[in-house]
Each structure stands twice: as C-alpha cells, then as structure tokens.
Tab-separated table of C-alpha atoms and ligand atoms in Angstrom:
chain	number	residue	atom	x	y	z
A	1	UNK	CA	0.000	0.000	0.000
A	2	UNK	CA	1.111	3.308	-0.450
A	3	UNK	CA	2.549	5.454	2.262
A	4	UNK	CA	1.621	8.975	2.387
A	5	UNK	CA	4.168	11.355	2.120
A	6	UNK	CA	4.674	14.842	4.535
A	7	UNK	CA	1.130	13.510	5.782
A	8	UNK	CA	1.402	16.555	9.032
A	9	UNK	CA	2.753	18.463	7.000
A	10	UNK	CA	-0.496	18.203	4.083
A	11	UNK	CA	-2.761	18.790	7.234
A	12	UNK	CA	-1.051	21.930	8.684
A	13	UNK	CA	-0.633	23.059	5.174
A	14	UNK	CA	-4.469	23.120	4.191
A	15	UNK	CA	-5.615	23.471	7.759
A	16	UNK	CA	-8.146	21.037	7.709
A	17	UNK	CA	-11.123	22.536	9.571
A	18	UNK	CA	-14.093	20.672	10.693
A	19	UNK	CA	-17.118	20.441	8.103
A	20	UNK	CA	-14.842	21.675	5.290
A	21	UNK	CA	-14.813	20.425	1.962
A	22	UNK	CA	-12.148	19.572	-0.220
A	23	UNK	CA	-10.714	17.899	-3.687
A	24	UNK	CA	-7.614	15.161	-3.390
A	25	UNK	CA	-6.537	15.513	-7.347
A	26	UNK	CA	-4.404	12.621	-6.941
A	27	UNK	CA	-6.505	9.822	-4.688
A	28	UNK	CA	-3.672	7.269	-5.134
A	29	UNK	CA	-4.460	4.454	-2.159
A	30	UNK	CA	-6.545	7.038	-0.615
A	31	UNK	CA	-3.637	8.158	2.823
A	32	UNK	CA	-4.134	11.623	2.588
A	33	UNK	CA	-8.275	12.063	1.631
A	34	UNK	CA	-8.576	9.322	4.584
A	35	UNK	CA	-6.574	11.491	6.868
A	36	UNK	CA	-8.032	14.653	5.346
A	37	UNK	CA	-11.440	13.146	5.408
A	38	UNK	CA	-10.829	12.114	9.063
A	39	UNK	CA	-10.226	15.723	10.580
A	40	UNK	CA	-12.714	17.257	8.266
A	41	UNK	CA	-15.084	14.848	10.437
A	42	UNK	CA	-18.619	13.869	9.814
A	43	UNK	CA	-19.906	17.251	8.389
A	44	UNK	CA	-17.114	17.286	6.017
A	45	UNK	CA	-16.945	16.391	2.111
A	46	UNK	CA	-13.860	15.134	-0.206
A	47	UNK	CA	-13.558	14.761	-3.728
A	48	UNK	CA	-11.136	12.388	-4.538
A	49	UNK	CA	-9.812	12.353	-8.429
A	50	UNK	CA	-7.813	10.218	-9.820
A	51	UNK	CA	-6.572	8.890	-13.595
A	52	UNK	CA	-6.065	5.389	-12.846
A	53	UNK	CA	-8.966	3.285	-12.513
A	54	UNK	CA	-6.879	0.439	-10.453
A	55	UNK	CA	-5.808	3.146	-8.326
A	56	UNK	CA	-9.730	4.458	-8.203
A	57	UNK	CA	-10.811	0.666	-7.039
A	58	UNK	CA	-8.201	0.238	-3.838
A	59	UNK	CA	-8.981	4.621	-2.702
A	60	UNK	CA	-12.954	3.090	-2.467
A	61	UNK	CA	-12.151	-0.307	-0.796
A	62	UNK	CA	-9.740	2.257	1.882
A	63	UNK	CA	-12.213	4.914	1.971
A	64	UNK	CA	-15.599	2.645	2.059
A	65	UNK	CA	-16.621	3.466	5.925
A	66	UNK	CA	-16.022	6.932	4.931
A	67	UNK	CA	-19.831	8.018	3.445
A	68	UNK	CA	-18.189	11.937	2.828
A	69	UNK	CA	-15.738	10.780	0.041
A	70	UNK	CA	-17.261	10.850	-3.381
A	71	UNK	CA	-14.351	9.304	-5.736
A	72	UNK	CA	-14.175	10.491	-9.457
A	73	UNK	CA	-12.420	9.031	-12.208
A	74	UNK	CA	-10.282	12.120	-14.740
A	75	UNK	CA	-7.882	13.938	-14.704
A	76	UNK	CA	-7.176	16.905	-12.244
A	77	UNK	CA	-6.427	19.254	-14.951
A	78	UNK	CA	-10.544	18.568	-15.378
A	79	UNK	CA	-11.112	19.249	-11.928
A	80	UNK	CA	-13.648	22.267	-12.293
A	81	UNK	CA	-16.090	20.401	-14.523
A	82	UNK	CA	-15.327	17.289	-12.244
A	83	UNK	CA	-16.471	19.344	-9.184
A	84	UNK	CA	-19.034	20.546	-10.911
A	85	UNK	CA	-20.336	17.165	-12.073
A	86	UNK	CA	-20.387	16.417	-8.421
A	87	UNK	CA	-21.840	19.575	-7.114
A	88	UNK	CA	-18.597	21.064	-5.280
A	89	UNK	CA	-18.627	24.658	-5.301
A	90	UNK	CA	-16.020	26.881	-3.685
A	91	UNK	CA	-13.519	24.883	-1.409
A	92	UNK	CA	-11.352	25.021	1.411
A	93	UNK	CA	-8.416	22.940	-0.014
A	94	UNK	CA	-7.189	21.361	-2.824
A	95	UNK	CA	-4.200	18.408	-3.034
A	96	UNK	CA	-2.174	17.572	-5.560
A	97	UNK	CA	0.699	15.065	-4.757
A	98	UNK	CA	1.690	14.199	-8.356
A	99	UNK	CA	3.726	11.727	-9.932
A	100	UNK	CA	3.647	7.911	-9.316
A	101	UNK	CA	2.184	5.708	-6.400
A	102	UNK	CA	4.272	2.901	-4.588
A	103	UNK	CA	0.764	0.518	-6.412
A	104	UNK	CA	1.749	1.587	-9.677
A	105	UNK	CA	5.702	1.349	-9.658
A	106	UNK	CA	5.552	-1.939	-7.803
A	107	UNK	CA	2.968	-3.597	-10.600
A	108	UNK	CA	5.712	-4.334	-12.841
A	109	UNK	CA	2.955	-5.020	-16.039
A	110	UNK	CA	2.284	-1.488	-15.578
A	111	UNK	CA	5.733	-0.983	-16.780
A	112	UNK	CA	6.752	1.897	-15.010
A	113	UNK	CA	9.855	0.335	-13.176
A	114	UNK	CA	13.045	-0.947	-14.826
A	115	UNK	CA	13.554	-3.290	-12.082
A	116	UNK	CA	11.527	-5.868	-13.331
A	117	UNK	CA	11.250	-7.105	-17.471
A	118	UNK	CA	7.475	-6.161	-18.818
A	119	UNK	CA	5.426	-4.684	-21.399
A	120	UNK	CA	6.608	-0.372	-21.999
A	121	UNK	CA	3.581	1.127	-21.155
A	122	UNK	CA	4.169	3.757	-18.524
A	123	UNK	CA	0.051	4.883	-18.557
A	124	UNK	CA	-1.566	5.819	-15.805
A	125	UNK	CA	-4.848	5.882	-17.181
A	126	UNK	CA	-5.001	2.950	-19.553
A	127	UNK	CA	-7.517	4.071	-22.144
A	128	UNK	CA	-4.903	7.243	-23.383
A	129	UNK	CA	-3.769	6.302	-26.822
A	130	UNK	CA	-0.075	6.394	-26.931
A	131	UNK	CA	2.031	4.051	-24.456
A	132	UNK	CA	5.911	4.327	-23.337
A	133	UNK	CA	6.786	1.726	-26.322
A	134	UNK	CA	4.682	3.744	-28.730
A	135	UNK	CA	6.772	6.656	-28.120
A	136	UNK	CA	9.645	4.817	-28.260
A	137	UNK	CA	9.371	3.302	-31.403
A	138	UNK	CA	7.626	6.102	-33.276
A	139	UNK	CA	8.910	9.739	-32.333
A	140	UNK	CA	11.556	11.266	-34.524
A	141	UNK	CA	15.011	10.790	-33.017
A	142	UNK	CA	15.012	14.357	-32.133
A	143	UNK	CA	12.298	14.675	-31.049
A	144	UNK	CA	12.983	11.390	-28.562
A	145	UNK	CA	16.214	13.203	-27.485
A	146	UNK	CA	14.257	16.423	-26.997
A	147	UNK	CA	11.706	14.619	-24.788
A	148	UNK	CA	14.743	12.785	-22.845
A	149	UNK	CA	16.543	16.570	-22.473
A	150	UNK	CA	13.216	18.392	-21.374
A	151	UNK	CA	11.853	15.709	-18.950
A	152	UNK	CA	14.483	13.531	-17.741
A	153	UNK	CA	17.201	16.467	-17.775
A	154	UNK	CA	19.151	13.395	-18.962
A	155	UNK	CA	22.853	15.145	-20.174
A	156	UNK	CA	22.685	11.453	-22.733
A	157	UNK	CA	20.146	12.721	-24.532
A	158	UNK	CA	21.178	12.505	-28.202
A	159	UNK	CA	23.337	9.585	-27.587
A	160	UNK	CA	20.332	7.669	-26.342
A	161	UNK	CA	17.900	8.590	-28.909
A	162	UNK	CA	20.243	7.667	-31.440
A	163	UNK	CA	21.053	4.230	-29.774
A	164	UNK	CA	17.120	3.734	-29.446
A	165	UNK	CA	16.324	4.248	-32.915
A	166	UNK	CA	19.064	2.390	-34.546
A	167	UNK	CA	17.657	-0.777	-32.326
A	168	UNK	CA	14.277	-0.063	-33.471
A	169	UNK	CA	14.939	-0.240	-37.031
A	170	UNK	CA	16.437	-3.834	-36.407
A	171	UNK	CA	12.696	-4.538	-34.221
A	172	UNK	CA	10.434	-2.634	-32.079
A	173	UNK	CA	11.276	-1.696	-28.210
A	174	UNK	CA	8.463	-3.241	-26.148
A	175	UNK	CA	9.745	-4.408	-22.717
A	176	UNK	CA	11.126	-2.217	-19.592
A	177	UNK	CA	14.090	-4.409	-19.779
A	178	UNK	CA	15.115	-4.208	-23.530
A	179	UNK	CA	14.887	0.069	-22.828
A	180	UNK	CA	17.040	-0.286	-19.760
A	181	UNK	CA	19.595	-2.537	-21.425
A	182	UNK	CA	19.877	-0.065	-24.394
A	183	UNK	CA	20.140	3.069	-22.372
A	184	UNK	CA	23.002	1.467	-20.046
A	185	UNK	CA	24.850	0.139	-23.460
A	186	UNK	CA	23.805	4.419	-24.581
A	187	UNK	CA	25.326	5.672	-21.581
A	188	UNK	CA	28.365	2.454	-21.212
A	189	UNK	CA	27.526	1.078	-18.125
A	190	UNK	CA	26.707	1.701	-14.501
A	191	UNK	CA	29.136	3.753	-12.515
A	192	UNK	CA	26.817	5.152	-9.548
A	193	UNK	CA	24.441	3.970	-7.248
A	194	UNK	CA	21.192	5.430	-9.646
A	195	UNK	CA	20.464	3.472	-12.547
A	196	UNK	CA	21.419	4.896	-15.962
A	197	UNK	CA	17.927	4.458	-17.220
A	198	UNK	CA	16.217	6.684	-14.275
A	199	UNK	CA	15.866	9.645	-16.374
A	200	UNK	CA	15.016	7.912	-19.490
A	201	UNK	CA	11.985	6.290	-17.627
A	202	UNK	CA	11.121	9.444	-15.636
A	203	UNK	CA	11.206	11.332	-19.159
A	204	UNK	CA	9.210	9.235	-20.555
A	205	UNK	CA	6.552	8.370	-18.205
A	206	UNK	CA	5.887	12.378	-18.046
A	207	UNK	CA	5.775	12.668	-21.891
A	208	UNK	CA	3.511	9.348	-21.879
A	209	UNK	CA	1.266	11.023	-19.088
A	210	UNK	CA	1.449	14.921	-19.987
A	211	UNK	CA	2.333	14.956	-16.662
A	212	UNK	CA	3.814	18.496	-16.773
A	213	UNK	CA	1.122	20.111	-18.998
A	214	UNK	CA	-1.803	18.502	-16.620
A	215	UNK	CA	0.106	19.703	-13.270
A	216	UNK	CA	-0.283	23.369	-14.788
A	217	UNK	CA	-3.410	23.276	-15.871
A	218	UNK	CA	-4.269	21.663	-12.393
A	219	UNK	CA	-3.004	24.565	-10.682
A	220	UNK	CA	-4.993	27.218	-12.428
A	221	UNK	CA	-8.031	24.518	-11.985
A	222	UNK	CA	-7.541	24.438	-8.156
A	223	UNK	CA	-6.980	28.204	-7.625
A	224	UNK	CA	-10.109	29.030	-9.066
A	225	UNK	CA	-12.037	26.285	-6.966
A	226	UNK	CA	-10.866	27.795	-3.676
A	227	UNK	CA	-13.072	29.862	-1.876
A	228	UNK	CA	-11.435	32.874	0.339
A	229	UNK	CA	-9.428	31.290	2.828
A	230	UNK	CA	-9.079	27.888	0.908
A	231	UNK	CA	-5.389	26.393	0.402
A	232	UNK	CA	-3.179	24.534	-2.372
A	233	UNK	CA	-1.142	22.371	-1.697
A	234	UNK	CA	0.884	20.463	-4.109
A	235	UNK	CA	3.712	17.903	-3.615
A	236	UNK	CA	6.209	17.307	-6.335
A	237	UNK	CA	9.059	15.149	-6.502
A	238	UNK	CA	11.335	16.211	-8.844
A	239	UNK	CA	12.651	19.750	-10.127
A	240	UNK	CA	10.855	20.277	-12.885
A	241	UNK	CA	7.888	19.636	-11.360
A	242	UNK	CA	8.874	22.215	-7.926
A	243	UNK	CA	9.624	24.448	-10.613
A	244	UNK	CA	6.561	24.477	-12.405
A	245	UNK	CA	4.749	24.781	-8.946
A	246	UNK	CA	6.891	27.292	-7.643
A	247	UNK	CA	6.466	29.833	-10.807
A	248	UNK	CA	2.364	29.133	-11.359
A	249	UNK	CA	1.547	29.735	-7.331
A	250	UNK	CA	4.019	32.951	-7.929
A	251	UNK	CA	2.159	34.182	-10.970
A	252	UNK	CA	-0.714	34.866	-8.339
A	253	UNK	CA	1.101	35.733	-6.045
A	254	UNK	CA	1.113	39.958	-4.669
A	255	UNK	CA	3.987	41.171	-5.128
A	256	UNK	CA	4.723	45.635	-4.570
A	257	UNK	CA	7.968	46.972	-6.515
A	258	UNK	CA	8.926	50.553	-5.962
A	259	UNK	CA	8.828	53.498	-8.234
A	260	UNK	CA	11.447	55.515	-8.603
A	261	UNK	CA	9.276	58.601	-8.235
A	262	UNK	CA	8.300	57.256	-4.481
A	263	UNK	CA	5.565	54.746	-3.297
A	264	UNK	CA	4.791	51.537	-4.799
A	265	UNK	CA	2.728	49.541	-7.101
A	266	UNK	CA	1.231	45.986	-7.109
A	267	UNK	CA	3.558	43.767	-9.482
A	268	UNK	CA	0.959	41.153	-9.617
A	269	UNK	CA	-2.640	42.626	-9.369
A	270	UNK	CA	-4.792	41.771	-7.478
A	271	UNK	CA	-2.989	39.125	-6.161
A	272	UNK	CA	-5.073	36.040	-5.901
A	273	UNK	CA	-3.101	34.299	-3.405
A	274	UNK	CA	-0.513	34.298	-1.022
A	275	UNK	CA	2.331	32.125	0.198
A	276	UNK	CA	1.756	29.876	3.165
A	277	UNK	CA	4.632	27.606	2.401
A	278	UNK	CA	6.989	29.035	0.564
A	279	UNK	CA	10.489	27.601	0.639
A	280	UNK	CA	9.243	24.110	0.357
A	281	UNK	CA	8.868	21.990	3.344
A	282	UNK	CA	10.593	18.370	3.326
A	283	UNK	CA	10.735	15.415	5.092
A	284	UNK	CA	12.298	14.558	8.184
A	285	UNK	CA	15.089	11.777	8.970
A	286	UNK	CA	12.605	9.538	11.164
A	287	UNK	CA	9.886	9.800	7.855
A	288	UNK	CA	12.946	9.624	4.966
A	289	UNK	CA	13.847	5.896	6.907
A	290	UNK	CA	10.756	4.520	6.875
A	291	UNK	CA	9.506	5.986	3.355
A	292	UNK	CA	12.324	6.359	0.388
A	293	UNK	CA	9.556	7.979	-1.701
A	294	UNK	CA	9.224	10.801	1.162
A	295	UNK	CA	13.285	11.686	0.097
A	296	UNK	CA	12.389	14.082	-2.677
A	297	UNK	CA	9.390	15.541	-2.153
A	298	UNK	CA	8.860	18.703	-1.866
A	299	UNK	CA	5.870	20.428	-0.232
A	300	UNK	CA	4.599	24.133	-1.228
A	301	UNK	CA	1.447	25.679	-0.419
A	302	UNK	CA	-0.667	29.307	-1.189
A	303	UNK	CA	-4.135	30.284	0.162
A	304	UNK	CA	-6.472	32.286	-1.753
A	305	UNK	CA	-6.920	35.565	-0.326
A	306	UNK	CA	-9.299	37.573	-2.917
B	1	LIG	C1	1.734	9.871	-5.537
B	1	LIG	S1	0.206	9.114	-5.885
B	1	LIG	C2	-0.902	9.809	-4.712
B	1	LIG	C3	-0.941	9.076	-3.419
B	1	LIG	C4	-1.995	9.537	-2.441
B	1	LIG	N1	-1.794	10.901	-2.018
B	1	LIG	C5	-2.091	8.617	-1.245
B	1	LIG	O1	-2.037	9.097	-0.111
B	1	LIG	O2	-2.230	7.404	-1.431
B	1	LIG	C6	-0.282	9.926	-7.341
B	1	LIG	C7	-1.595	9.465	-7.913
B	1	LIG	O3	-2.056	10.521	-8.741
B	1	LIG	C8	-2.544	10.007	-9.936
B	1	LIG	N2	-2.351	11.049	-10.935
B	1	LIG	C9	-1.189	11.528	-11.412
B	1	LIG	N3	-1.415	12.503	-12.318
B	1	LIG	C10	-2.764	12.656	-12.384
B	1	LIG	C11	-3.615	13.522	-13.114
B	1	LIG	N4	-3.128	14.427	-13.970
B	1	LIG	N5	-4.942	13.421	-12.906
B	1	LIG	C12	-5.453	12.515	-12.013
B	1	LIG	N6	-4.692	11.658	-11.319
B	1	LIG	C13	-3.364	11.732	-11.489
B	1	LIG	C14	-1.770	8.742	-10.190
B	1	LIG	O4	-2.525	7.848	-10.975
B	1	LIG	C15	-1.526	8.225	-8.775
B	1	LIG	O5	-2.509	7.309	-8.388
C-alpha cells in the first residue's frame, strides 16, 4: 500500500477545519483524503480524483466506511467540470501530490519500473492512446532526445535517442528491460548507485502522461475552486515539477515593486493568493527511513486571499 508522504505536513498546510470540503486531485491508495477526510469529520466532504482506474478501485475499498468521500475518475487538470459534475462549489483545499504511487511502480505489467522485465507502457490511465513503447518506437530521433533533455534532464540525450532508434529499425522496443539494457549500453555502463535508465523512464513516463502540462493546468483549476481562505497544496518530486509549482503559485502571487518617483505599485494585481509555504517543506530523517519515496518531495502551499 502506499505510504503517504509529509502527511502533518499536508494537514497543517491546508488546515483542515471541521465540516470543510475539499478535492484530493491525486486519490492514489486514498492516505491523505482518509486522513483529510478524518479531521474534516462527519460534516465534512472530499472529492477524490484520480486517472487510474486500479488506483480508483483500492482509494474506495480504503475509503468505504467513509460516506463523505465521493471518488471520481479524470484527470485533475478537469477538476472544475469534475467538481461541478459532483456539485462542489467553492472549497477550502485542494491536493495535488503528483507523480507515481508505490501501487503503480511496484505492478511491474504497468511498466513503469526498470527493475523488473514487462510490457513499456508507462500509462496511468489505460484508455490514453499512446504508451511508453509507442513513443519509443515512433517519435523522430530528435524529437525522442528532446523529450529525454526536457523531462528527464538526462545530459545522454542525443546519444540515447540515437542508440534507441538504430535498435528499433532492427525490431520494435516493447519491454522495460530491452529500454534499460539499451540506455546502459547508450550511456556504457553503470558507474553510480542510480540506474542509468532513471531519467530515461522518468522522461518518458511524463511525456507518456502529460504529466507536466496537466500539473499546470491543475493549478490554475484548483486556484479558481478555492473559496477565500481555501489552500493549495501540491507535492512534487522532482525539479521540474517544484519548478513548475513554484512559478504558477508565484504568478498569483502579490507582489509591490517601488517606483522611482516614491511609493509603490502591485507587481501582480490583485494578487489572488498568497504564500503559506513558501520555501518548500521536506521530510524529516525519522519519515525519509521509513519511506524512500518521502526523500524528494517537496511540499509548497498558497491560500487564496481575494
Ligand atoms: C503519488 S500518488 C498519490 C498518493 C496519495 N496521495 C495517497 O495518499 O495514497 C499519485 C496518484 O495521482 C494520480 N495522478 C497523477 N497525475 C494525475 C492527473 N493528472 N490526474 C489525475 N490523477 C493523477 C496517479 O494515478 C496516482 O494514483
């Protein structure tokens, strides 16, 4: 089961009040809307969303004594019309802890993992078209190296591609293991602890999932679902992601410069929100032991003040 991550830290963060409602973007096994759920208490609603149907089916069996949690299948770049559809108005809080549950990276015919040999899909909602093998085998090479450079930061990139698609004219990449055994060969050998094919797979799972394009259109989604008062808070776990986070919650942010003729002026106006958490909160040692996920994530949160 999966282990929620910075779970205080979520429930500080939104400041969970009795009888409030709120939307969990990314359900996952259902920790934090549990936990959420629980301090929110009997008068309280949650709207848990999630992509993956498999991940939708273990949130209801955890959540089942819990009559206040109404669970959604979509995506949370959808959530307005999702909220909508289930007759959520303004909230208190929003969460979005993105990326990849412990269910789906240990389910190795999900094919997220390189630690075990299976099928390259890498979707986290099955019915999207295009799976990790698809793009694999049918993306220009410079376009694979761009998605391996943007995504995976992954210094390799060209190198890769161009190993990639000279094994794909011989036959098409479909397992996690024939990828991983290309990209080591790509990058000749393994000198560290991490595995040479971590960025490869991270690239490509968010280029598989439009994992980057849904987190900012989730953003803008959430901030306009908050009432007064209500909080974001999103967890991300790697820097592209904290980036992306970091720069949309600023965009709203107030912010006064000052003019050289004297006084100031609003840089942002009206500011929509402000921070709450700004330099993002981590983990502690005790939680980084007993949870490897919890090592990189990073939490940041804003509450809407207009
Ligand atoms: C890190 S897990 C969340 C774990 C959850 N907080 C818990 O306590 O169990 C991320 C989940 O978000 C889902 N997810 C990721 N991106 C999504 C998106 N754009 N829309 C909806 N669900 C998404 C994944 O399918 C996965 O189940």
């Amino acid at each position: 089961m999966h282990e929620p991550v910075l779970l205080e830290e979520v429930l500080v963060g939104l400041a969970v009040k009795p009888g409030g409602h709120y939307i969990d973007g990314t359900l996952g096994g259902g920790g934090h809307a549990r936990a959420i759920l629980e301090q929110a208490g009997p008068k309280g609603r949650l709207l848990g969303i999630d992509r993956d149907p498999h991940a939708l089916a273990l949130a209801q069996a955890r959540l089942a004594d819990l009559p206040n949690a109404t669970l959604a299948r979509g995506n949370f770049s959808e959530m307005k019309t999702l909220a909508q559809q289930h007759g959520l108005g303004g909230v208190d809080g929003v969460l979005l802890d993105i990326g990849v549950s412990s269910m789906q990276l240990d389910t190795p015919e999900r094919g997220f993992s390189f630690q075990a040999d299976a099928p390259l899909d890498m979707r986290m909602d099955p019915d999207i078209p295009r799976s990790a093998a698809d793009w694999a085998n049918q993306i220009s090479e410079s376009d694979l190296a761009d998605v391996l450079w943007r995504f995976g930061e992954e210094r390799a990139s060209r190198r890769i591609a161009r190993f990639i698609v000279e094994a794909r004219q011989r036959a098409p990449i479909r397992t996690t293991s024939e990828l991983a055994e290309l990209v080591v060969r790509a990058k000749g050998g393994q000198r560290g602890r991490i595995h040479p094919a971590t960025q490869t797979f991270q690239a490509l799972r968010v280029a598989v999932n439009n994992e980057l394009g849904a987190l900012e259109e989730g953003i803008e989604s959430a901030l306009s679902l908050l009432k007064s008062g209500g909080r974001l808070a999103v967890i991300s776990f790697h820097s592209l992601e904290d980036r992306i986070v970091k720069q949309r919650m600023a965009a709203h942010v107030g912010r006064r410069e000052s003019l050289e003729a004297g006084g100031e002026r609003w840089i942002v106006s009206p500011p929509r929100v402000k921070w709450i958490v700004k330099t993002p909160a981590m983990a502690g040692e005790t939680e980084m032991k007993r949870n490897p996920r919890a090592r990189s994530a990073r939490l940041r949160v804003v509450e809407r003040i207009d």
